[in-house]
Steps between C-alpha positions, in 0.01 A plus 500: 500500500255562223231757536200629314521865398138553604552345843467746789827589675379372839416157356838486323686588820314232697581239236868600490516488881350150497752387236791643701373329818470170314855532363635592846330198659644270233847648551478448877379142465769405248809320618818703462776341293822616663764282330620784279503735798727258686738497204500880488564523875795261473650704216465823698644337812803372308552846345480665843743250652746559214474877546562466873786254444675745267451791738265696274293629790350796313380274218378251761293771668358625171402156366365385837307826541346472156368151574380609845306790347366271227377255764343783703321626191375148420380454857320833489340406169384164637365663817309768307359226277343341807751229591617471859738279693688215341334530160604866475859406585499223240365735234762763585772232484369391161484859377857569613675183385254351249723607212691178575241318285673647196843364590 
């Protein structure tokens, strides 16, 4: 987002708004790659099953609650960004478990 120092503020704001709208449209049109999110979800599921198996119910509640809040925050972020329905759920899923790409 480059700007000219002599450019009026109203023109700059309009240009920035147009650039943000263009980026948002490109993000909505792009296909979501969820392979890494699936890997992350499997790892979390295995960890939760192991915690439950060993009777660590407090730890199970804490870890499960953290991921639930993380998903809710991701869903809120996607919704505020203008996504609705299935695409918002997919983005929230990717936000929550997308760290699986690094595994």
